[in-house]
Short mmCIF file of C-alpha atoms and ligand atoms in Angstrom, two decimals:
data_model
loop_
_atom_site.label_atom_id
_atom_site.label_comp_id
_atom_site.label_asym_id
_atom_site.label_seq_id
_atom_site.Cartn_x
_atom_site.Cartn_y
_atom_site.Cartn_z
CA MET A 1 24.09 11.93 11.62
CA GLY A 2 23.74 9.47 14.54
CA THR A 3 26.59 8.64 16.88
CA ASP A 4 26.71 5.05 15.63
CA HIS A 5 27.36 6.26 12.15
CA VAL A 6 30.16 8.51 13.38
CA GLY A 7 31.69 5.60 15.27
CA LEU A 8 31.52 3.49 12.16
CA LEU A 9 33.20 6.18 10.09
CA LYS A 10 35.93 6.53 12.68
CA ARG A 11 36.53 2.81 12.70
CA ARG A 12 36.61 2.80 8.93
CA ALA A 13 39.08 5.69 8.94
CA LEU A 14 41.31 3.73 11.30
CA LEU A 15 41.12 0.68 9.08
CA SER A 16 41.93 2.64 5.98
CA ALA A 17 44.99 4.10 7.68
CA SER A 18 46.64 0.68 7.57
CA ALA A 19 44.91 -1.55 5.04
CA GLY A 20 43.91 1.32 2.79
CA ALA A 21 47.42 2.66 2.64
CA ALA A 22 48.74 -0.60 1.31
CA MET A 23 45.86 -1.19 -1.10
CA LEU A 24 45.52 2.25 -2.57
CA GLY A 25 49.09 3.36 -2.31
CA LEU A 26 48.23 6.39 -0.18
CA VAL A 27 51.01 8.90 -0.33
CA ARG A 28 53.48 8.70 2.53
CA PRO A 29 56.62 10.79 2.94
CA SER A 30 58.98 9.21 0.45
CA PRO A 31 61.95 7.42 1.99
CA LEU A 32 64.96 9.68 1.92
CA GLN A 33 68.50 8.62 1.32
CA ALA A 34 70.67 8.37 4.43
CA SER A 35 72.49 11.63 3.81
CA PRO A 36 70.40 14.68 3.00
CA SER A 37 73.09 16.05 0.73
CA HIS A 38 72.63 16.74 -2.92
CA ARG A 39 74.83 17.72 -5.83
CA ILE A 40 73.64 19.82 -8.73
CA VAL A 41 75.71 20.41 -11.82
CA VAL A 42 74.66 23.46 -13.85
CA ALA A 43 75.53 22.92 -17.49
CA PRO A 44 74.32 23.20 -21.07
CA GLY A 45 72.23 20.24 -22.13
CA GLN A 46 69.38 19.12 -24.31
CA ALA A 47 65.73 18.60 -23.51
CA PRO A 48 62.96 16.93 -25.55
CA LEU A 49 60.49 19.75 -24.79
CA THR A 50 58.34 19.15 -27.84
CA GLY A 51 58.34 15.36 -27.64
CA PRO A 52 60.54 12.49 -28.73
CA ARG A 53 59.82 12.87 -32.45
CA ARG A 54 61.29 16.35 -32.75
CA ARG A 55 64.84 17.57 -32.37
CA ALA A 56 65.70 18.24 -28.73
CA THR A 57 66.06 21.84 -27.61
CA ASP A 58 69.43 23.18 -26.50
CA VAL A 59 68.94 24.30 -22.91
CA TRP A 60 70.82 25.07 -19.72
CA ALA A 61 70.00 22.44 -17.14
CA TYR A 62 70.34 21.53 -13.49
CA GLY A 63 71.56 17.95 -13.20
CA GLY A 64 71.03 17.37 -16.92
CA SER A 65 67.26 17.70 -16.87
CA VAL A 66 64.58 20.34 -17.39
CA PRO A 67 63.23 21.11 -14.89
CA GLY A 68 66.11 20.16 -12.60
CA PRO A 69 65.94 17.29 -10.12
CA THR A 70 63.09 17.56 -7.62
CA LEU A 71 64.68 18.01 -4.22
CA ARG A 72 62.58 16.38 -1.51
CA VAL A 73 63.73 17.30 1.95
CA ARG A 74 62.32 17.17 5.46
CA GLN A 75 61.00 20.03 7.50
CA GLY A 76 63.44 21.05 10.24
CA GLU A 77 66.28 18.85 9.02
CA PRO A 78 69.51 20.32 7.63
CA VAL A 79 70.25 19.97 3.93
CA SER A 80 73.42 20.60 2.05
CA ILE A 81 73.57 21.10 -1.68
CA VAL A 82 76.78 21.35 -3.66
CA VAL A 83 76.32 23.40 -6.82
CA GLU A 84 78.91 23.12 -9.58
CA ASN A 85 78.89 25.69 -12.33
CA LYS A 86 79.73 24.30 -15.76
CA LEU A 87 78.25 27.22 -17.66
CA ASP A 88 80.55 29.78 -19.25
CA GLN A 89 79.10 32.53 -17.05
CA ASP A 90 78.53 33.27 -13.36
CA THR A 91 75.54 31.77 -11.61
CA THR A 92 73.94 31.34 -8.17
CA ILE A 93 70.94 29.44 -6.87
CA HIS A 94 68.13 31.11 -4.97
CA TRP A 95 65.86 28.82 -2.90
CA HIS A 96 62.66 30.65 -3.56
CA GLY A 97 60.38 30.95 -0.54
CA ILE A 98 62.60 29.17 1.96
CA ARG A 99 63.18 31.24 5.09
CA LEU A 100 66.92 30.80 5.40
CA PRO A 101 70.00 32.84 6.45
CA ILE A 102 70.94 35.65 4.06
CA ALA A 103 74.28 33.99 3.26
CA MET A 104 72.36 31.11 1.62
CA ASP A 105 69.90 33.25 -0.34
CA GLY A 106 71.83 33.19 -3.60
CA VAL A 107 71.76 36.89 -4.40
CA PRO A 108 75.08 37.85 -6.03
CA GLY A 109 76.98 40.60 -4.24
CA ILE A 110 74.64 40.51 -1.25
CA SER A 111 74.50 36.88 -0.14
CA GLN A 112 77.62 35.56 -1.79
CA PRO A 113 80.04 36.21 -4.63
CA PRO A 114 78.61 34.62 -7.78
CA ILE A 115 79.81 31.10 -8.60
CA PRO A 116 82.26 31.54 -11.47
CA PRO A 117 82.53 29.12 -14.42
CA GLY A 118 84.24 26.00 -13.10
CA GLY A 119 83.53 26.99 -9.51
CA SER A 120 81.23 25.54 -6.89
CA PHE A 121 79.36 26.58 -3.78
CA VAL A 122 77.82 24.63 -0.92
CA TYR A 123 74.37 25.77 0.16
CA GLU A 124 73.40 24.68 3.66
CA PHE A 125 70.15 25.44 5.40
CA THR A 126 67.41 23.92 7.51
CA PRO A 127 63.98 24.55 6.00
CA PRO A 128 61.65 25.65 8.80
CA ASP A 129 58.48 25.33 6.72
CA ALA A 130 56.97 22.37 4.91
CA GLY A 131 55.55 23.07 1.49
CA THR A 132 56.07 23.57 -2.23
CA PHE A 133 59.09 25.71 -3.05
CA TRP A 134 61.43 25.98 -6.01
CA TYR A 135 64.94 26.97 -6.97
CA HIS A 136 66.32 29.09 -9.77
CA PRO A 137 69.35 31.28 -10.59
CA HIS A 138 69.69 34.85 -9.34
CA ALA A 139 72.34 35.80 -11.90
CA ASN A 140 71.53 36.72 -15.48
CA THR A 141 68.12 35.42 -14.52
CA LEU A 142 66.37 36.36 -17.72
CA GLN A 143 68.57 34.06 -19.79
CA GLN A 144 69.36 31.42 -17.20
CA LEU A 145 65.75 30.84 -16.15
CA GLY A 146 64.57 31.37 -19.74
CA ARG A 147 66.95 28.66 -20.95
CA GLY A 148 65.69 26.10 -18.45
CA LEU A 149 67.31 26.57 -15.04
CA ALA A 150 64.55 25.85 -12.54
CA GLY A 151 63.57 22.99 -10.26
CA ALA A 152 61.11 22.06 -7.53
CA LEU A 153 62.05 21.94 -3.87
CA ILE A 154 59.54 20.02 -1.80
CA VAL A 155 59.72 20.18 1.97
CA GLU A 156 57.68 17.24 3.24
CA GLU A 157 55.11 17.70 5.99
CA ARG A 158 55.59 15.51 9.02
CA SER A 159 51.96 14.46 8.58
CA PRO A 160 50.74 15.05 5.01
CA VAL A 161 47.05 15.06 4.14
CA PRO A 162 45.90 11.60 3.06
CA VAL A 163 45.51 11.36 -0.70
CA ASP A 164 45.75 8.52 -3.19
CA ARG A 165 48.47 10.14 -5.25
CA GLU A 166 50.53 13.28 -5.45
CA LEU A 167 51.40 15.08 -8.67
CA LEU A 168 53.91 17.86 -9.19
CA TRP A 169 53.46 20.18 -12.14
CA THR A 170 56.42 22.45 -12.69
CA ILE A 171 55.18 24.73 -15.43
CA MET A 172 57.60 26.57 -17.70
CA ASP A 173 57.12 28.84 -20.68
CA TRP A 174 59.45 28.95 -23.66
CA ARG A 175 59.83 31.08 -26.72
CA LEU A 176 60.82 28.61 -29.39
CA ARG A 177 61.68 29.22 -33.02
CA PRO A 178 60.02 26.99 -35.65
CA ASP A 179 63.04 24.66 -35.49
CA GLY A 180 62.36 24.09 -31.79
CA GLN A 181 65.36 26.05 -30.53
CA ILE A 182 65.14 28.88 -27.99
CA ALA A 183 64.67 32.26 -29.66
CA GLY A 184 67.17 35.00 -28.83
CA GLY A 185 66.25 38.57 -28.02
CA PHE A 186 66.29 38.30 -24.23
CA GLY A 187 65.95 41.69 -22.55
CA ASN A 188 64.02 43.40 -25.33
CA ARG A 189 63.39 46.87 -23.88
CA MET A 190 59.95 47.36 -25.33
CA GLU A 191 58.85 43.99 -23.95
CA ALA A 192 60.45 44.74 -20.61
CA ALA A 193 58.21 47.81 -20.24
CA MET A 194 55.13 45.74 -21.07
CA SER A 195 54.22 42.14 -20.28
CA GLY A 196 57.75 40.71 -20.32
CA ARG A 197 59.00 37.80 -22.40
CA ILE A 198 55.97 35.59 -22.82
CA GLY A 199 56.70 32.45 -24.79
CA ASN A 200 54.81 30.31 -27.27
CA THR A 201 55.31 26.87 -25.70
CA VAL A 202 54.22 25.82 -22.22
CA THR A 203 55.64 22.67 -20.65
CA ILE A 204 54.73 20.67 -17.57
CA ASN A 205 57.71 18.89 -16.05
CA GLY A 206 59.74 19.61 -19.18
CA VAL A 207 57.41 18.40 -21.95
CA VAL A 208 54.49 19.86 -23.85
CA PRO A 209 51.74 17.95 -22.08
CA THR A 210 48.86 16.12 -23.66
CA ASP A 211 47.28 13.80 -21.12
CA GLU A 212 47.44 13.41 -17.38
CA PRO A 213 46.10 9.92 -16.71
CA VAL A 214 43.70 9.77 -13.76
CA ARG A 215 41.31 7.27 -12.22
CA ALA A 216 37.70 8.04 -11.35
CA GLY A 217 37.15 8.48 -7.62
CA GLU A 218 40.74 9.00 -6.62
CA ARG A 219 41.92 11.97 -4.61
CA VAL A 220 45.05 13.67 -5.92
CA ARG A 221 47.16 16.44 -4.46
CA ILE A 222 48.67 18.59 -7.19
CA ARG A 223 51.56 20.90 -6.45
CA LEU A 224 51.50 23.65 -9.08
CA ILE A 225 54.61 25.74 -9.64
CA ASN A 226 54.71 28.60 -12.14
CA ALA A 227 58.39 28.67 -13.13
CA ALA A 228 57.80 30.86 -16.18
CA LEU A 229 59.71 34.07 -16.87
CA ALA A 230 56.62 36.18 -17.42
CA ARG A 231 53.51 34.14 -18.18
CA ILE A 232 50.63 34.66 -15.77
CA MET A 233 48.14 31.80 -15.75
CA ALA A 234 44.58 31.31 -14.55
CA LEU A 235 43.84 27.59 -14.50
CA ARG A 236 40.36 26.14 -14.65
CA PHE A 237 39.70 22.41 -14.22
CA GLU A 238 36.70 21.63 -16.43
CA GLY A 239 34.11 19.57 -14.57
CA HIS A 240 36.14 19.57 -11.35
CA ARG A 241 36.33 21.53 -8.11
CA PRO A 242 39.88 22.02 -6.94
CA VAL A 243 40.36 22.88 -3.27
CA VAL A 244 43.29 25.16 -2.48
CA VAL A 245 45.17 23.90 0.58
CA ALA A 246 48.41 25.91 0.40
CA ILE A 247 49.73 29.03 -1.32
CA ASP A 248 53.46 29.54 -1.82
CA GLY A 249 54.06 26.54 0.41
CA GLN A 250 52.09 28.01 3.31
CA PRO A 251 48.87 26.23 4.34
CA CYS A 252 45.64 28.23 4.14
CA ASP A 253 42.06 27.46 5.10
CA PRO A 254 41.02 24.92 2.44
CA HIS A 255 38.78 26.70 -0.06
CA GLU A 256 37.53 26.65 -3.61
CA PRO A 257 39.05 29.52 -5.58
CA LYS A 258 36.85 32.33 -6.87
CA ASP A 259 35.15 31.28 -10.14
CA GLY A 260 37.12 28.03 -9.92
CA ARG A 261 40.20 29.79 -11.35
CA LEU A 262 43.65 29.38 -9.89
CA LEU A 263 45.62 32.55 -10.48
CA LEU A 264 49.25 31.66 -10.79
CA GLY A 265 51.73 34.43 -11.55
CA PRO A 266 55.43 33.76 -12.14
CA ALA A 267 57.08 32.15 -9.07
CA MET A 268 53.78 31.45 -7.37
CA ARG A 269 52.80 28.00 -6.14
CA ILE A 270 49.42 26.55 -5.27
CA ASP A 271 48.74 23.13 -3.74
CA ILE A 272 45.32 21.75 -4.55
CA VAL A 273 43.41 18.67 -3.54
CA LEU A 274 41.36 17.35 -6.43
CA ASP A 275 38.71 14.66 -6.21
CA MET A 276 38.41 12.97 -9.57
CA GLN A 277 34.64 13.21 -9.88
CA GLY A 278 34.57 12.93 -13.67
CA GLN A 279 33.34 9.90 -15.61
CA ALA A 280 35.52 6.92 -16.34
CA GLY A 281 36.81 7.00 -19.92
CA ARG A 282 36.20 10.74 -20.39
CA ARG A 283 38.61 13.64 -20.81
CA TYR A 284 38.47 17.07 -19.17
CA GLY A 285 40.57 20.07 -20.07
CA VAL A 286 42.71 22.14 -17.75
CA ILE A 287 42.29 25.56 -19.33
CA ASP A 288 44.46 28.65 -18.96
CA ASP A 289 42.16 31.57 -19.66
CA TYR A 290 44.12 34.36 -17.99
CA ASP A 291 44.16 36.08 -21.36
CA GLU A 292 40.63 35.45 -22.66
CA ASP A 293 41.70 35.97 -26.27
CA LEU A 294 44.53 33.48 -25.97
CA GLU A 295 42.74 30.80 -23.98
CA TYR A 296 44.30 27.38 -24.48
CA SER A 297 44.08 23.90 -23.02
CA LEU A 298 47.21 23.23 -20.98
CA VAL A 299 46.59 19.53 -20.42
CA GLN A 300 43.74 17.00 -20.37
CA LEU A 301 42.73 14.92 -17.40
CA ALA A 302 42.32 11.56 -19.14
CA TYR A 303 40.16 9.16 -17.15
CA ASP A 304 40.94 5.51 -17.14
CA THR A 305 38.03 3.26 -18.11
CA ALA A 306 38.27 1.43 -14.76
CA PRO A 307 35.27 1.85 -12.45
CA PRO A 308 35.56 4.53 -9.76
CA LEU A 309 37.99 3.81 -6.95
CA ARG A 310 35.30 4.78 -4.43
CA SER A 311 31.70 5.88 -4.77
CA HIS A 312 31.97 9.00 -2.59
CA PRO A 313 34.90 11.37 -2.31
CA LEU A 314 37.41 10.34 0.33
CA ASP A 315 36.13 11.32 3.76
CA ALA A 316 39.37 12.70 5.16
CA PRO A 317 40.49 16.17 6.21
CA VAL A 318 42.48 18.25 3.73
CA ARG A 319 43.77 20.93 6.10
CA LEU A 320 47.55 21.01 6.31
CA PRO A 321 49.38 21.65 9.59
CA ARG A 322 50.42 25.29 10.01
CA ASN A 323 54.09 26.22 9.56
CA PRO A 324 56.04 28.05 12.30
CA VAL A 325 55.84 31.44 10.56
CA PRO A 326 55.60 34.13 13.24
CA GLU A 327 52.22 35.86 13.40
CA PRO A 328 52.61 39.64 12.91
CA ASP A 329 51.24 41.82 15.69
CA LEU A 330 48.92 44.09 13.76
CA ALA A 331 48.24 46.35 16.73
CA SER A 332 51.87 47.47 16.96
CA ALA A 333 52.82 47.06 13.30
CA GLU A 334 54.28 50.04 11.49
CA ARG A 335 53.10 50.70 7.94
CA ARG A 336 55.44 51.19 4.98
CA GLU A 337 54.38 51.75 1.41
CA LEU A 338 56.07 50.50 -1.74
CA VAL A 339 54.76 52.21 -4.87
CA LEU A 340 55.30 50.32 -8.11
CA GLN A 341 55.93 52.77 -10.93
CA GLY A 342 56.73 52.92 -14.64
CA GLY A 343 56.03 50.71 -17.64
CA MET A 344 54.20 51.49 -20.84
CA MET A 345 50.75 52.99 -20.85
CA GLY A 346 48.22 52.06 -23.51
CA GLY A 347 49.35 55.07 -25.53
CA GLY A 348 53.03 54.16 -25.49
CA GLY A 349 54.36 56.71 -22.99
CA MET A 350 55.99 55.85 -19.69
CA MET A 351 53.99 56.14 -16.50
CA GLY A 352 54.67 57.76 -13.20
CA MET A 353 58.45 57.85 -13.29
CA GLY A 354 58.62 61.54 -12.44
CA GLY A 355 60.52 62.45 -15.59
CA MET A 356 63.11 59.76 -14.95
CA GLU A 357 65.35 58.94 -17.90
CA MET A 358 64.47 55.54 -19.26
CA GLY A 359 68.07 54.27 -19.58
CA ARG A 360 68.06 50.57 -18.70
CA ALA A 361 65.24 51.12 -16.26
CA ALA A 362 61.62 50.92 -17.28
CA TRP A 363 60.27 50.55 -13.74
CA ALA A 364 60.86 51.87 -10.27
CA ILE A 365 59.84 51.37 -6.66
CA ASN A 366 59.32 54.65 -4.76
CA GLY A 367 61.24 56.41 -7.51
CA MET A 368 64.31 54.16 -7.30
CA SER A 369 65.29 51.63 -9.96
CA MET A 370 67.52 48.73 -9.05
CA THR A 371 68.19 46.79 -12.22
CA GLY A 372 69.67 43.37 -12.93
CA ASP A 373 69.73 40.48 -10.47
CA GLY A 374 71.06 42.01 -7.27
CA HIS A 375 74.49 43.40 -6.54
CA ALA A 376 76.61 44.83 -3.75
CA GLY A 377 76.46 48.44 -2.66
CA MET A 378 72.74 48.98 -3.14
CA ASP A 379 71.25 51.32 -0.54
CA PRO A 380 68.25 49.82 1.18
CA LEU A 381 64.94 51.41 0.31
CA ALA A 382 63.76 50.89 3.87
CA THR A 383 65.13 49.53 7.13
CA PHE A 384 63.16 47.31 9.48
CA GLU A 385 63.85 46.73 13.13
CA LEU A 386 64.68 43.12 13.91
CA GLY A 387 61.74 41.34 15.51
CA ARG A 388 59.13 44.03 14.83
CA SER A 389 55.91 43.60 12.87
CA TYR A 390 55.29 45.61 9.72
CA VAL A 391 52.51 46.16 7.25
CA LEU A 392 53.77 46.64 3.72
CA GLY A 393 51.38 48.43 1.42
CA LEU A 394 52.12 47.40 -2.18
CA ARG A 395 50.59 50.06 -4.39
CA ASN A 396 50.52 49.46 -8.13
CA ASP A 397 50.58 52.76 -10.00
CA THR A 398 51.30 51.05 -13.33
CA ALA A 399 49.07 49.67 -16.06
CA TRP A 400 50.48 46.13 -15.63
CA SER A 401 50.09 43.27 -13.15
CA HIS A 402 53.01 42.39 -10.90
CA PRO A 403 53.69 39.29 -8.80
CA VAL A 404 55.72 40.95 -6.03
CA HIS A 405 58.16 38.72 -4.16
CA LEU A 406 59.98 39.26 -0.87
CA HIS A 407 63.04 37.21 0.00
CA GLY A 408 63.69 35.65 3.40
CA HIS A 409 60.16 35.97 4.81
CA SER A 410 56.61 34.79 4.26
CA PHE A 411 53.92 37.36 4.79
CA ARG A 412 50.24 37.31 5.61
CA VAL A 413 48.08 38.75 2.83
CA LEU A 414 45.74 41.12 4.67
CA SER A 415 43.68 43.05 2.16
CA ARG A 416 43.18 44.20 -1.42
CA ASN A 417 42.09 47.81 -1.79
CA GLY A 418 40.98 47.66 1.82
CA ALA A 419 38.86 44.51 1.45
CA PRO A 420 40.03 41.74 3.79
CA VAL A 421 41.51 38.67 2.08
CA PRO A 422 39.81 35.51 3.43
CA PHE A 423 41.11 31.99 4.21
CA ASN A 424 44.26 32.96 6.15
CA GLN A 425 46.47 33.31 3.14
CA TRP A 426 50.23 33.59 3.50
CA ALA A 427 52.59 34.06 0.57
CA ASP A 428 56.06 35.05 -0.52
CA THR A 429 54.89 36.31 -3.91
CA VAL A 430 51.66 38.26 -4.18
CA PHE A 431 49.81 39.37 -7.26
CA VAL A 432 49.13 43.12 -7.44
CA GLU A 433 46.75 44.27 -10.16
CA PRO A 434 46.86 47.70 -11.81
CA LYS A 435 45.47 50.40 -9.50
CA GLU A 436 45.39 47.96 -6.63
CA THR A 437 46.96 48.28 -3.19
CA VAL A 438 47.67 44.99 -1.44
CA ASP A 439 48.51 45.10 2.25
CA VAL A 440 50.70 42.32 3.60
CA ALA A 441 52.12 41.90 7.10
CA PHE A 442 55.18 40.14 8.44
CA VAL A 443 57.54 39.95 11.36
CA ALA A 444 60.99 41.21 10.34
CA ASP A 445 62.69 38.31 12.10
CA ASN A 446 65.39 37.42 9.59
CA PRO A 447 68.39 39.79 9.61
CA GLY A 448 69.91 40.77 6.29
CA ASP A 449 69.49 42.75 3.10
CA TRP A 450 66.55 41.15 1.31
CA MET A 451 65.42 41.69 -2.24
CA VAL A 452 61.88 42.66 -2.98
CA HIS A 453 61.03 42.49 -6.66
CA CYS A 454 58.49 41.73 -9.31
CA HIS A 455 58.90 38.13 -10.49
CA VAL A 456 58.09 38.95 -14.09
CA THR A 457 61.78 38.63 -14.78
CA ASP A 458 61.99 41.44 -17.34
CA HIS A 459 60.31 43.79 -14.85
CA GLN A 460 62.78 42.84 -12.13
CA THR A 461 65.84 43.28 -14.30
CA ALA A 462 64.47 46.57 -15.70
CA GLY A 463 64.10 48.23 -12.30
CA LEU A 464 61.15 46.79 -10.36
CA MET A 465 63.39 45.71 -7.49
CA ALA A 466 64.69 47.09 -4.22
CA VAL A 467 66.52 46.05 -1.07
CA LEU A 468 64.82 45.95 2.31
CA ARG A 469 67.18 45.83 5.27
CA VAL A 470 66.21 43.91 8.39
CA GLY A 471 68.37 44.66 11.41
CA LYS A 472 71.26 47.07 11.80
CA PRO A 473 73.50 48.07 8.89
CA GLY A 474 76.46 45.76 8.56
CA LYS A 475 74.67 42.98 10.42
CA GLY A 476 73.19 41.56 7.22
CU1 LIG B 501 62.40 33.71 -7.04
CU2 LIG B 501 64.55 37.05 -6.18
O1 LIG B 501 63.46 35.36 -6.64
CU1 LIG B 502 62.92 34.46 -3.43
CU1 LIG B 503 56.04 43.22 -12.84
#
């Protein structure tokens, strides 16, 4: 490419920064209200999950909607969120993936006393990282999340990648009865020792989706959030090549996922940039084929008949600015291993629990089962020195897959069964397959008692959870 051409492109890029923005509606940080304070009422409500023609589903909702209101906040600026509990049971909110002080982490008994019915709590924190996060209860999570309590929390970049539009897909999974109401039977012990409560109805932004209208030639950023209790998804965009730009809110080297499939376990987020290279007027499926026998089309990209917005994909960088997550020092890092144990085998017996009585626990980490949603008086499984780097080896000795989540930190995903993980991936929830060991590394820079647990909610509440202490006892 000659220098003249480069100069021309540069000039064109400059032009499009002003004129283009106005003409194409390029996404800019949305204007925020003067005060970055929010109020969320948690209460029973109704949601038209299956469309306007059917009876609405009785749900529990944040701010009267499912999912709850999308909170858009700015990186490095304080937010305050008043949460009022109008349920008839205790609740809390956990700001999943945000690196915040332990007192704001929403774990009952550890971070705060639960918010009683009629009570309220003010969450205040300053998100250090830009990215796609979400919020959900950390009390009676199986029912509260399963009945609709979840919402997106978007921390805006100071300089977002230029795209024509941004979409947010908060994906939830429901087990509905034929009359459209939520089926009971939460916490079924057999299910808890297997795949967890997988539903029969998947919604995007609170409705069973049919079409996502798109325009040929446009570039769209899609923020994908898996807010399901237990459903693991592998999304394929027929006829398209999504580029992953962030995982769990943390930017990575932009890359096309292996086999074009986006693996999205419960609580995981992926930001993609998608050039709409399909044909005007046509439709393309977004397929979830995680379970090959139960493959289904989640939604259709429905192309407008208008001619393409541009003839070539937008010539603009898609790399997001790095967040200020401290880089672990691998040379001095100490290694700790967490062994995931338990669950049903193919034959029906329990695995690797060392003769442990099943009781309420179906799972364990290093032989210890912490059940429920978090509570006071739990001994830490391991203690980490404040400011030191650690490698955590997550070893899955079970026959099931586990999205393992650590509170209060983001970690670098180093390797899977010894093979280096490419593209500089960071995460707060990492998928660990059966018989796999995933090494992650982090700087233990956030003092407190932090939960580490599987985010298949039934697994968490049935024992696949532990406390990791950062700093000295009593300091958390
Ligand atoms: Cu998103 Cu302890 O959870
Ligand atoms: Cu979390
Ligand atoms: Cu699990």
